[in-house]
Each structure stands twice: as structure tokens, then as C-alpha cells.
């Protein structure tokens, strides 16, 4: 594997690597032959690049469930800890199945984590009951995510221009189908779920086999059909149909968790903005367009607009804060917290070595 000569680190992604990652972000299970056709290289080249980077931990493809489609509530939680307890608590949080995006922030005494709950009625299990009672936890601040301006299936690579609009369109799956009435005769229980817009017809209900399918896709979004069939107990044909249906209904999407250092990002900062209510929608929409923003959402609390920002270095971060952020409408105050260690991204916790993916949000 190529290295850049500094402490044996992998060399930065080249143009083909970036184009490959962009293609996988659009459709994580696209056949190598289709990706190769769009990229203008051979199937073998695509397969070699993917296998090399997947094996080194430079990136991995994940198949994830859209929380809003399942009716889940997401909380952006900030946990203040005693200095010697922050890392063990962060690791314990990362191992939980209901958490994602676990990082140590600032001086190593703050943990940032996204917590999911099945509904608003179950939101207090971790945030209000377990965390405050944990020894060495000094304080907990939880902000409910009200609206996502940018994130989910969209990522930094989506803004990179690695693929042209025409190339991206050739790889894009059909748009999620609109809500439809429930059929008079429901499908068998092993493959049934309630379709439709979660805000209009209620959340999607997954079967136990569906959940096993998502567990397998969370470990490897390109897991072979035979492996998914073994995990779910379905036939390979049923697995293929189920993947297509979940994707068509907006429940399943693919994400690429990658080492952001190989993309040239040296600084990640969490921004908490306080925005005048009348300007919140406009500020959030503008923030979503910034090439530095990997995630943006409206939240509850005094700081009602959150963003995860990636920059090349601190100088670039300063320029960004004093230009693009300063120009946002209605911003009253801003708080920033740099990330010093990343433990978990959007998928399951992977306690890998130094080459493990360092996700981009």
C-alpha cells in the first residue's frame, strides 16, 4: 500500500479514489462493473481500489436506516466529565447500539454523542436516567434534533465535485416512491412493514428479520447476498427484493465512513449557533450549502442551530468563521468545540487501530 513517507501513513486519496468514494456514497451496493463504466476504468481497477482501501480501514461502506422514517427521535448530547473518566465513558457510549457520532471534544473533558430513541416517550432512558447517574459525569446537555438541513445520505463528498452531475445521475437510484395506501392484504409478517411518509402515515415498522438485515448492513453495506440471507433467514431472492423495497421507500441509505485525513481535512469543529427564530430556516438552508459543512440541523435549546464543520487547518477555520458564518442571517451568538478524538461514526462501534476510519461529520 502506498504511504506518504510520514510515519508510514497511507498516501492521500487520489482523484480516482475520490471518484470511487463518491460513487459508493450514491449507491453503496452498485456493481463494480457499473461504477467502472461511469468512472471510465476497468472492473478490476475498481475492485482492487475498493479491496485495498477497505482492508486498510481507509473507508467502509455502511447500509443504514433513516431514523425519521422509523419515527425515532435523535438527541445531540454533550457530556461533561472528569478528565480521567472521559475516554472510558466515551468508549462505553460508543458500544451502545442507540448511539452514533461519539467524539471527545475540546480539552478532552467533553463528549459529543448522538443518541436515538424509539419515540419521544422513550427519550429519557439514556439522557435523563443513566448518564447523570454515571460516576465522574459532571453535567449533561441534550438538544433534540428538530430538522435536518444537511446530512444522512448527503456528505462532504457529495459537495466535492469528484463526479460530474451527469456521472452522479447515472449512479443514482430512483427517487423514493411517494406514500401509498396500505394494501388490503398485507405482506407476510417476515417481510412486512408500514410504508409511507413518517409524518403523514406513521413510522415504518421493521420486522425482526429487517433488523437483522440492518445489523449486517451496518457492519458491511456491501455484504454478499448469501451472508444477508443467512442473517435474516430469507432466500437470496427475498433479500434482493427487500433491499430494493427499503431503498425505494427511503428507509435504507448507504454511507461511506472514511479517514478524513486522507481527504486533506485536519480540523473538525462542532458549531453551536443561536439564531433569531425568524431567520432559523434561512440560516440553516444557507449553512447546508457551505462546502465546509458536513452536517447541519435545527435543535432545541438556546443554541438552536448546530453544524459539524471540516477545514484543512486552523487558518482555514478562522477564515470560514469570519466570512461565511459571519454572513449568516440572524446569528446572535456562536460556540465552537474542536474534536480531538473520534470514536464512532454512523455505524456500529469498530475498535480498530490507528488506520480505522475517521468519519467526516
mmCIF file of C-alpha atoms in Angstrom:
data_model
loop_
_atom_site.group_PDB
_atom_site.id
_atom_site.type_symbol
_atom_site.label_atom_id
_atom_site.label_comp_id
_atom_site.label_asym_id
_atom_site.label_seq_id
_atom_site.Cartn_x
_atom_site.Cartn_y
_atom_site.Cartn_z
ATOM 1 C CA UNK A 1 0.000 0.000 0.000
ATOM 2 C CA UNK A 2 1.260 3.479 -0.843
ATOM 3 C CA UNK A 3 2.379 5.721 2.000
ATOM 4 C CA UNK A 4 3.286 9.382 2.096
ATOM 5 C CA UNK A 5 6.550 8.762 3.894
ATOM 6 C CA UNK A 6 5.457 10.337 7.195
ATOM 7 C CA UNK A 7 5.242 7.736 9.957
ATOM 8 C CA UNK A 8 4.059 5.193 7.388
ATOM 9 C CA UNK A 9 0.676 6.859 6.950
ATOM 10 C CA UNK A 10 -1.346 5.979 3.848
ATOM 11 C CA UNK A 11 -0.989 8.441 0.980
ATOM 12 C CA UNK A 12 -3.905 10.862 0.493
ATOM 13 C CA UNK A 13 -6.747 9.731 -1.742
ATOM 14 C CA UNK A 14 -6.083 10.461 -5.405
ATOM 15 C CA UNK A 15 -8.699 11.570 -7.940
ATOM 16 C CA UNK A 16 -9.801 8.016 -8.733
ATOM 17 C CA UNK A 17 -10.169 7.192 -5.039
ATOM 18 C CA UNK A 18 -12.353 10.254 -4.539
ATOM 19 C CA UNK A 19 -14.487 9.385 -7.543
ATOM 20 C CA UNK A 20 -14.886 5.832 -6.265
ATOM 21 C CA UNK A 21 -15.937 7.028 -2.806
ATOM 22 C CA UNK A 22 -18.413 9.468 -4.350
ATOM 23 C CA UNK A 23 -19.891 6.616 -6.405
ATOM 24 C CA UNK A 24 -20.221 4.415 -3.301
ATOM 25 C CA UNK A 25 -21.819 7.280 -1.383
ATOM 26 C CA UNK A 26 -24.510 7.447 -4.069
ATOM 27 C CA UNK A 27 -25.077 3.698 -4.226
ATOM 28 C CA UNK A 28 -23.067 1.607 -1.802
ATOM 29 C CA UNK A 29 -24.071 -1.675 -3.433
ATOM 30 C CA UNK A 30 -23.599 -0.615 -7.051
ATOM 31 C CA UNK A 31 -21.832 -3.392 -9.004
ATOM 32 C CA UNK A 32 -18.174 -2.700 -9.686
ATOM 33 C CA UNK A 33 -18.923 -3.066 -13.388
ATOM 34 C CA UNK A 34 -21.403 -0.168 -13.306
ATOM 35 C CA UNK A 35 -19.065 2.006 -11.235
ATOM 36 C CA UNK A 36 -16.190 1.192 -13.603
ATOM 37 C CA UNK A 37 -18.286 2.179 -16.604
ATOM 38 C CA UNK A 38 -19.088 5.572 -15.057
ATOM 39 C CA UNK A 39 -15.511 6.173 -13.901
ATOM 40 C CA UNK A 40 -14.007 5.107 -17.230
ATOM 41 C CA UNK A 41 -11.746 2.389 -15.810
ATOM 42 C CA UNK A 42 -11.776 -1.398 -15.721
ATOM 43 C CA UNK A 43 -13.787 -3.549 -13.314
ATOM 44 C CA UNK A 44 -10.520 -4.937 -11.941
ATOM 45 C CA UNK A 45 -9.215 -1.453 -11.140
ATOM 46 C CA UNK A 46 -12.337 -0.597 -9.161
ATOM 47 C CA UNK A 47 -12.242 -3.927 -7.323
ATOM 48 C CA UNK A 48 -8.563 -3.527 -6.441
ATOM 49 C CA UNK A 49 -9.018 0.017 -5.158
ATOM 50 C CA UNK A 50 -12.031 -0.934 -3.072
ATOM 51 C CA UNK A 51 -10.398 -4.048 -1.606
ATOM 52 C CA UNK A 52 -7.191 -2.185 -0.751
ATOM 53 C CA UNK A 53 -8.868 0.727 0.999
ATOM 54 C CA UNK A 54 -11.495 -1.427 2.703
ATOM 55 C CA UNK A 55 -8.784 -3.714 4.043
ATOM 56 C CA UNK A 56 -6.622 -0.848 5.326
ATOM 57 C CA UNK A 57 -9.535 0.830 7.089
ATOM 58 C CA UNK A 58 -9.313 3.927 4.879
ATOM 59 C CA UNK A 59 -13.049 3.640 4.235
ATOM 60 C CA UNK A 60 -16.001 1.300 4.586
ATOM 61 C CA UNK A 61 -19.495 1.230 3.124
ATOM 62 C CA UNK A 62 -22.418 1.107 5.545
ATOM 63 C CA UNK A 63 -26.099 0.392 4.980
ATOM 64 C CA UNK A 64 -28.114 2.474 7.460
ATOM 65 C CA UNK A 65 -31.740 3.110 8.396
ATOM 66 C CA UNK A 66 -33.144 6.629 8.125
ATOM 67 C CA UNK A 67 -34.146 7.475 11.743
ATOM 68 C CA UNK A 68 -37.037 9.745 10.756
ATOM 69 C CA UNK A 69 -38.576 7.016 8.609
ATOM 70 C CA UNK A 70 -38.627 4.789 11.696
ATOM 71 C CA UNK A 71 -40.147 7.513 13.864
ATOM 72 C CA UNK A 72 -37.019 7.701 16.007
ATOM 73 C CA UNK A 73 -36.057 10.842 17.919
ATOM 74 C CA UNK A 74 -32.423 11.982 17.767
ATOM 75 C CA UNK A 75 -30.666 13.910 20.522
ATOM 76 C CA UNK A 76 -27.390 15.799 20.285
ATOM 77 C CA UNK A 77 -25.898 15.261 23.717
ATOM 78 C CA UNK A 78 -22.926 16.978 25.361
ATOM 79 C CA UNK A 79 -21.488 15.174 28.370
ATOM 80 C CA UNK A 80 -19.061 16.933 30.727
ATOM 81 C CA UNK A 81 -16.742 14.524 32.540
ATOM 82 C CA UNK A 82 -13.812 14.472 34.907
ATOM 83 C CA UNK A 83 -10.616 14.402 32.768
ATOM 84 C CA UNK A 84 -9.586 10.857 33.704
ATOM 85 C CA UNK A 85 -13.066 9.455 33.055
ATOM 86 C CA UNK A 86 -13.913 10.974 29.660
ATOM 87 C CA UNK A 87 -12.346 8.294 27.470
ATOM 88 C CA UNK A 88 -13.796 5.250 29.311
ATOM 89 C CA UNK A 89 -17.252 6.854 29.321
ATOM 90 C CA UNK A 90 -16.954 7.745 25.624
ATOM 91 C CA UNK A 91 -15.966 4.168 24.799
ATOM 92 C CA UNK A 92 -18.910 2.831 26.788
ATOM 93 C CA UNK A 93 -21.245 5.173 24.920
ATOM 94 C CA UNK A 94 -19.757 4.108 21.599
ATOM 95 C CA UNK A 95 -20.553 0.455 22.328
ATOM 96 C CA UNK A 96 -24.246 1.200 22.783
ATOM 97 C CA UNK A 97 -26.467 0.345 19.781
ATOM 98 C CA UNK A 98 -28.537 3.514 20.261
ATOM 99 C CA UNK A 99 -25.617 5.951 19.806
ATOM 100 C CA UNK A 100 -23.609 7.324 16.894
ATOM 101 C CA UNK A 101 -21.033 10.051 16.222
ATOM 102 C CA UNK A 102 -19.176 9.697 19.518
ATOM 103 C CA UNK A 103 -16.199 12.057 19.913
ATOM 104 C CA UNK A 104 -14.022 13.643 22.554
ATOM 105 C CA UNK A 105 -14.162 17.402 22.233
ATOM 106 C CA UNK A 106 -12.312 20.492 23.472
ATOM 107 C CA UNK A 107 -9.820 19.712 26.225
ATOM 108 C CA UNK A 108 -10.814 16.069 26.465
ATOM 109 C CA UNK A 109 -13.406 16.599 29.176
ATOM 110 C CA UNK A 110 -16.451 16.850 26.902
ATOM 111 C CA UNK A 111 -18.065 14.028 24.954
ATOM 112 C CA UNK A 112 -20.309 14.690 21.971
ATOM 113 C CA UNK A 113 -22.730 11.907 21.070
ATOM 114 C CA UNK A 114 -25.919 11.446 19.070
ATOM 115 C CA UNK A 115 -28.493 9.323 20.903
ATOM 116 C CA UNK A 116 -31.556 7.773 19.288
ATOM 117 C CA UNK A 117 -34.774 6.735 20.972
ATOM 118 C CA UNK A 118 -37.747 4.866 19.558
ATOM 119 C CA UNK A 119 -40.047 7.833 20.292
ATOM 120 C CA UNK A 120 -40.295 10.963 22.386
ATOM 121 C CA UNK A 121 -41.853 8.873 25.166
ATOM 122 C CA UNK A 122 -38.630 6.846 25.492
ATOM 123 C CA UNK A 123 -36.134 9.691 25.157
ATOM 124 C CA UNK A 124 -35.120 9.787 28.810
ATOM 125 C CA UNK A 125 -33.685 6.277 29.131
ATOM 126 C CA UNK A 126 -30.067 7.307 28.461
ATOM 127 C CA UNK A 127 -30.125 11.091 28.627
ATOM 128 C CA UNK A 128 -32.019 11.590 31.879
ATOM 129 C CA UNK A 129 -31.548 8.352 33.775
ATOM 130 C CA UNK A 130 -28.239 6.636 33.038
ATOM 131 C CA UNK A 131 -25.800 9.410 32.131
ATOM 132 C CA UNK A 132 -26.461 11.736 35.104
ATOM 133 C CA UNK A 133 -26.012 8.804 37.483
ATOM 134 C CA UNK A 134 -22.694 7.762 35.960
ATOM 135 C CA UNK A 135 -19.748 8.466 38.279
ATOM 136 C CA UNK A 136 -17.488 11.303 37.089
ATOM 137 C CA UNK A 137 -20.183 12.808 34.843
ATOM 138 C CA UNK A 138 -20.309 16.488 35.782
ATOM 139 C CA UNK A 139 -23.131 17.604 33.513
ATOM 140 C CA UNK A 140 -25.339 16.600 30.600
ATOM 141 C CA UNK A 141 -26.905 18.900 27.988
ATOM 142 C CA UNK A 142 -29.314 17.355 25.471
ATOM 143 C CA UNK A 143 -30.686 19.049 22.364
ATOM 144 C CA UNK A 144 -33.460 17.385 20.360
ATOM 145 C CA UNK A 145 -32.849 17.415 16.605
ATOM 146 C CA UNK A 146 -35.891 19.108 15.093
ATOM 147 C CA UNK A 147 -34.915 19.402 11.446
ATOM 148 C CA UNK A 148 -32.005 18.208 9.313
ATOM 149 C CA UNK A 149 -30.758 20.721 6.745
ATOM 150 C CA UNK A 150 -27.874 18.559 5.557
ATOM 151 C CA UNK A 151 -26.696 15.059 6.425
ATOM 152 C CA UNK A 152 -27.855 11.459 6.234
ATOM 153 C CA UNK A 153 -27.271 10.213 2.677
ATOM 154 C CA UNK A 154 -25.604 13.543 1.868
ATOM 155 C CA UNK A 155 -21.978 14.031 2.857
ATOM 156 C CA UNK A 156 -18.900 16.145 2.257
ATOM 157 C CA UNK A 157 -18.004 14.006 -0.753
ATOM 158 C CA UNK A 158 -21.408 14.893 -2.228
ATOM 159 C CA UNK A 159 -20.210 18.512 -2.387
ATOM 160 C CA UNK A 160 -16.726 17.727 -3.655
ATOM 161 C CA UNK A 161 -17.466 17.573 -7.368
ATOM 162 C CA UNK A 162 -15.474 14.345 -7.642
ATOM 163 C CA UNK A 163 -18.193 13.137 -10.016
ATOM 164 C CA UNK A 164 -19.918 15.371 -12.518
ATOM 165 C CA UNK A 165 -23.664 15.854 -12.243
ATOM 166 C CA UNK A 166 -24.157 13.569 -15.250
ATOM 167 C CA UNK A 167 -21.973 10.827 -13.733
ATOM 168 C CA UNK A 168 -23.765 11.095 -10.389
ATOM 169 C CA UNK A 169 -27.138 10.846 -12.133
ATOM 170 C CA UNK A 170 -26.066 7.623 -13.866
ATOM 171 C CA UNK A 171 -25.350 6.044 -10.478
ATOM 172 C CA UNK A 172 -28.320 7.466 -8.586
ATOM 173 C CA UNK A 173 -31.185 5.113 -7.718
ATOM 174 C CA UNK A 174 -34.762 6.146 -8.453
ATOM 175 C CA UNK A 175 -36.195 8.725 -6.052
ATOM 176 C CA UNK A 176 -38.093 7.245 -3.069
ATOM 177 C CA UNK A 177 -41.635 6.416 -4.099
ATOM 178 C CA UNK A 178 -44.421 8.569 -2.682
ATOM 179 C CA UNK A 179 -46.626 7.304 0.135
ATOM 180 C CA UNK A 180 -49.330 4.876 -0.910
ATOM 181 C CA UNK A 181 -52.321 3.405 0.950
ATOM 182 C CA UNK A 182 -51.792 0.215 2.842
ATOM 183 C CA UNK A 183 -52.660 -2.854 0.723
ATOM 184 C CA UNK A 184 -55.878 -4.657 1.537
ATOM 185 C CA UNK A 185 -53.895 -7.855 2.101
ATOM 186 C CA UNK A 186 -50.646 -7.156 3.992
ATOM 187 C CA UNK A 187 -47.441 -8.996 3.054
ATOM 188 C CA UNK A 188 -46.246 -11.922 5.188
ATOM 189 C CA UNK A 189 -45.025 -10.892 8.671
ATOM 190 C CA UNK A 190 -41.422 -11.847 7.880
ATOM 191 C CA UNK A 191 -41.157 -9.120 5.239
ATOM 192 C CA UNK A 192 -43.854 -6.625 6.173
ATOM 193 C CA UNK A 193 -43.518 -3.032 7.213
ATOM 194 C CA UNK A 194 -45.737 0.005 7.071
ATOM 195 C CA UNK A 195 -44.844 2.232 4.149
ATOM 196 C CA UNK A 196 -45.306 5.928 3.707
ATOM 197 C CA UNK A 197 -44.192 9.290 4.908
ATOM 198 C CA UNK A 198 -43.445 9.041 8.667
ATOM 199 C CA UNK A 199 -45.046 12.412 9.249
ATOM 200 C CA UNK A 200 -48.297 11.505 7.468
ATOM 201 C CA UNK A 201 -48.900 7.780 7.779
ATOM 202 C CA UNK A 202 -46.867 6.935 10.865
ATOM 203 C CA UNK A 203 -43.377 5.472 11.143
ATOM 204 C CA UNK A 204 -42.133 2.409 9.313
ATOM 205 C CA UNK A 205 -42.304 -0.742 11.429
ATOM 206 C CA UNK A 206 -39.461 -3.197 10.841
ATOM 207 C CA UNK A 207 -39.732 -6.916 11.446
ATOM 208 C CA UNK A 208 -37.119 -8.833 13.437
ATOM 209 C CA UNK A 209 -35.629 -10.084 10.173
ATOM 210 C CA UNK A 210 -35.450 -6.489 8.899
ATOM 211 C CA UNK A 211 -33.489 -5.521 11.996
ATOM 212 C CA UNK A 212 -31.060 -8.381 11.480
ATOM 213 C CA UNK A 213 -30.667 -7.203 7.903
ATOM 214 C CA UNK A 214 -29.771 -3.684 9.062
ATOM 215 C CA UNK A 215 -27.353 -5.074 11.649
ATOM 216 C CA UNK A 216 -25.483 -6.904 8.893
ATOM 217 C CA UNK A 217 -25.541 -3.881 6.556
ATOM 218 C CA UNK A 218 -24.293 -1.665 9.396
ATOM 219 C CA UNK A 219 -21.178 -3.812 9.598
ATOM 220 C CA UNK A 220 -20.707 -4.016 5.829
ATOM 221 C CA UNK A 221 -23.013 -2.301 3.364
ATOM 222 C CA UNK A 222 -21.657 -4.494 0.560
ATOM 223 C CA UNK A 223 -22.069 -7.784 2.434
ATOM 224 C CA UNK A 224 -22.766 -10.636 -0.024
ATOM 225 C CA UNK A 225 -26.379 -11.602 -0.585
ATOM 226 C CA UNK A 226 -25.660 -15.076 0.792
ATOM 227 C CA UNK A 227 -24.439 -13.534 4.053
ATOM 228 C CA UNK A 228 -27.539 -11.348 4.315
ATOM 229 C CA UNK A 229 -29.741 -14.364 3.593
ATOM 230 C CA UNK A 230 -28.073 -16.305 6.410
ATOM 231 C CA UNK A 231 -28.552 -13.378 8.811
ATOM 232 C CA UNK A 232 -32.241 -12.909 8.024
ATOM 233 C CA UNK A 233 -33.378 -16.440 7.263
ATOM 234 C CA UNK A 234 -34.720 -15.272 3.899
ATOM 235 C CA UNK A 235 -33.921 -16.639 0.481
ATOM 236 C CA UNK A 236 -31.436 -14.666 -1.663
ATOM 237 C CA UNK A 237 -34.317 -13.582 -3.908
ATOM 238 C CA UNK A 238 -36.270 -12.231 -0.936
ATOM 239 C CA UNK A 239 -33.190 -10.366 0.303
ATOM 240 C CA UNK A 240 -32.741 -8.673 -3.082
ATOM 241 C CA UNK A 241 -36.407 -7.665 -3.201
ATOM 242 C CA UNK A 242 -36.257 -6.378 0.371
ATOM 243 C CA UNK A 243 -33.189 -4.254 -0.274
ATOM 244 C CA UNK A 244 -34.885 -2.707 -3.301
ATOM 245 C CA UNK A 245 -38.098 -2.036 -1.372
ATOM 246 C CA UNK A 246 -36.357 -0.477 1.636
ATOM 247 C CA UNK A 247 -34.300 1.747 -0.638
ATOM 248 C CA UNK A 248 -37.303 2.734 -2.759
ATOM 249 C CA UNK A 249 -39.258 3.712 0.347
ATOM 250 C CA UNK A 250 -36.462 5.892 1.737
ATOM 251 C CA UNK A 251 -35.790 3.637 4.724
ATOM 252 C CA UNK A 252 -32.360 2.336 3.653
ATOM 253 C CA UNK A 253 -29.499 4.550 2.538
ATOM 254 C CA UNK A 254 -25.773 3.988 2.087
ATOM 255 C CA UNK A 255 -22.963 5.938 3.686
ATOM 256 C CA UNK A 256 -19.180 5.844 3.381
ATOM 257 C CA UNK A 257 -17.212 6.217 6.593
ATOM 258 C CA UNK A 258 -13.691 7.317 5.651
ATOM 259 C CA UNK A 259 -10.430 8.627 7.036
ATOM 260 C CA UNK A 260 -10.876 12.374 6.667
ATOM 261 C CA UNK A 261 -7.121 12.951 6.907
ATOM 262 C CA UNK A 262 -6.779 11.297 3.517
ATOM 263 C CA UNK A 263 -9.141 13.943 2.129
ATOM 264 C CA UNK A 264 -6.928 16.726 3.470
ATOM 265 C CA UNK A 265 -9.114 17.677 6.440
ATOM 266 C CA UNK A 266 -7.098 18.471 9.552
ATOM 267 C CA UNK A 267 -9.675 20.211 11.743
ATOM 268 C CA UNK A 268 -13.215 19.237 12.726
ATOM 269 C CA UNK A 269 -15.278 21.648 14.821
ATOM 270 C CA UNK A 270 -18.777 21.467 16.261
ATOM 271 C CA UNK A 271 -20.565 24.804 15.948
ATOM 272 C CA UNK A 272 -23.486 25.781 18.143
ATOM 273 C CA UNK A 273 -25.252 28.896 16.867
ATOM 274 C CA UNK A 274 -28.023 30.934 18.439
ATOM 275 C CA UNK A 275 -30.211 32.269 15.610
ATOM 276 C CA UNK A 276 -33.272 34.509 15.690
ATOM 277 C CA UNK A 277 -36.352 32.289 15.155
ATOM 278 C CA UNK A 278 -37.480 34.266 12.102
ATOM 279 C CA UNK A 279 -34.092 33.601 10.452
ATOM 280 C CA UNK A 280 -33.579 29.974 11.520
ATOM 281 C CA UNK A 281 -34.808 28.345 8.296
ATOM 282 C CA UNK A 282 -32.845 30.749 6.082
ATOM 283 C CA UNK A 283 -29.663 30.384 8.143
ATOM 284 C CA UNK A 284 -29.938 26.589 8.143
ATOM 285 C CA UNK A 285 -30.505 26.433 4.388
ATOM 286 C CA UNK A 286 -27.513 28.711 3.788
ATOM 287 C CA UNK A 287 -25.356 26.659 6.144
ATOM 288 C CA UNK A 288 -26.229 23.473 4.262
ATOM 289 C CA UNK A 289 -24.730 24.952 1.085
ATOM 290 C CA UNK A 290 -21.333 25.661 2.642
ATOM 291 C CA UNK A 291 -18.671 23.259 1.334
ATOM 292 C CA UNK A 292 -17.184 23.081 4.856
ATOM 293 C CA UNK A 293 -20.398 21.767 6.442
ATOM 294 C CA UNK A 294 -20.818 18.006 6.813
ATOM 295 C CA UNK A 295 -23.988 18.187 8.911
ATOM 296 C CA UNK A 296 -26.451 20.938 9.812
ATOM 297 C CA UNK A 297 -29.644 20.769 11.841
ATOM 298 C CA UNK A 298 -32.082 22.811 13.906
ATOM 299 C CA UNK A 299 -32.243 21.831 17.569
ATOM 300 C CA UNK A 300 -33.948 22.724 20.798
ATOM 301 C CA UNK A 301 -32.139 24.882 23.332
ATOM 302 C CA UNK A 302 -30.536 28.305 23.493
ATOM 303 C CA UNK A 303 -28.237 27.288 20.635
ATOM 304 C CA UNK A 304 -30.846 26.307 18.066
ATOM 305 C CA UNK A 305 -28.641 25.635 15.023
ATOM 306 C CA UNK A 306 -25.877 23.009 15.010
ATOM 307 C CA UNK A 307 -23.229 22.305 12.379
ATOM 308 C CA UNK A 308 -20.311 19.916 12.030
ATOM 309 C CA UNK A 309 -17.545 21.692 10.110
ATOM 310 C CA UNK A 310 -14.402 20.332 8.436
ATOM 311 C CA UNK A 311 -11.481 22.529 7.376
ATOM 312 C CA UNK A 312 -7.959 21.999 6.120
ATOM 313 C CA UNK A 313 -6.336 23.681 9.151
ATOM 314 C CA UNK A 314 -6.986 26.278 11.840
ATOM 315 C CA UNK A 315 -6.223 29.137 9.467
ATOM 316 C CA UNK A 316 -8.901 27.918 7.067
ATOM 317 C CA UNK A 317 -11.290 27.536 10.014
ATOM 318 C CA UNK A 318 -10.696 31.132 11.078
ATOM 319 C CA UNK A 319 -11.391 32.339 7.547
ATOM 320 C CA UNK A 320 -14.584 30.303 7.439
ATOM 321 C CA UNK A 321 -15.862 31.612 10.771
ATOM 322 C CA UNK A 322 -15.147 35.244 9.916
ATOM 323 C CA UNK A 323 -16.641 35.112 6.416
ATOM 324 C CA UNK A 324 -19.320 32.507 5.743
ATOM 325 C CA UNK A 325 -20.527 32.127 9.336
ATOM 326 C CA UNK A 326 -20.373 35.875 9.939
ATOM 327 C CA UNK A 327 -22.598 36.420 6.893
ATOM 328 C CA UNK A 328 -25.384 34.078 8.055
ATOM 329 C CA UNK A 329 -28.668 35.875 8.777
ATOM 330 C CA UNK A 330 -29.867 36.258 12.346
ATOM 331 C CA UNK A 331 -26.853 34.795 14.173
ATOM 332 C CA UNK A 332 -26.698 36.143 17.719
ATOM 333 C CA UNK A 333 -24.013 34.027 19.379
ATOM 334 C CA UNK A 334 -21.671 31.190 18.454
ATOM 335 C CA UNK A 335 -19.892 28.481 20.418
ATOM 336 C CA UNK A 336 -17.269 26.227 18.857
ATOM 337 C CA UNK A 337 -15.751 22.987 20.140
ATOM 338 C CA UNK A 338 -12.893 21.246 18.282
ATOM 339 C CA UNK A 339 -12.848 17.482 18.094
ATOM 340 C CA UNK A 340 -9.701 15.880 19.467
ATOM 341 C CA UNK A 341 -10.603 12.198 19.104
ATOM 342 C CA UNK A 342 -13.188 10.289 17.081
ATOM 343 C CA UNK A 343 -14.520 7.015 18.459
ATOM 344 C CA UNK A 344 -17.641 6.161 16.482
ATOM 345 C CA UNK A 345 -19.281 7.291 13.269
ATOM 346 C CA UNK A 346 -22.706 6.459 11.865
ATOM 347 C CA UNK A 347 -22.325 2.690 12.043
ATOM 348 C CA UNK A 348 -21.558 0.147 14.790
ATOM 349 C CA UNK A 349 -18.574 0.714 17.049
ATOM 350 C CA UNK A 350 -15.389 -0.631 15.482
ATOM 351 C CA UNK A 351 -12.498 -0.720 17.924
ATOM 352 C CA UNK A 352 -9.874 -0.732 15.198
ATOM 353 C CA UNK A 353 -6.319 0.555 15.157
ATOM 354 C CA UNK A 354 -4.918 3.914 14.022
ATOM 355 C CA UNK A 355 -5.982 3.258 10.435
ATOM 356 C CA UNK A 356 -9.654 2.977 11.395
ATOM 357 C CA UNK A 357 -11.992 5.304 9.528
ATOM 358 C CA UNK A 358 -12.228 8.795 10.985
ATOM 359 C CA UNK A 359 -15.601 9.889 9.784
ATOM 360 C CA UNK A 360 -16.271 13.222 8.194
ATOM 361 C CA UNK A 361 -19.160 14.649 10.117
#
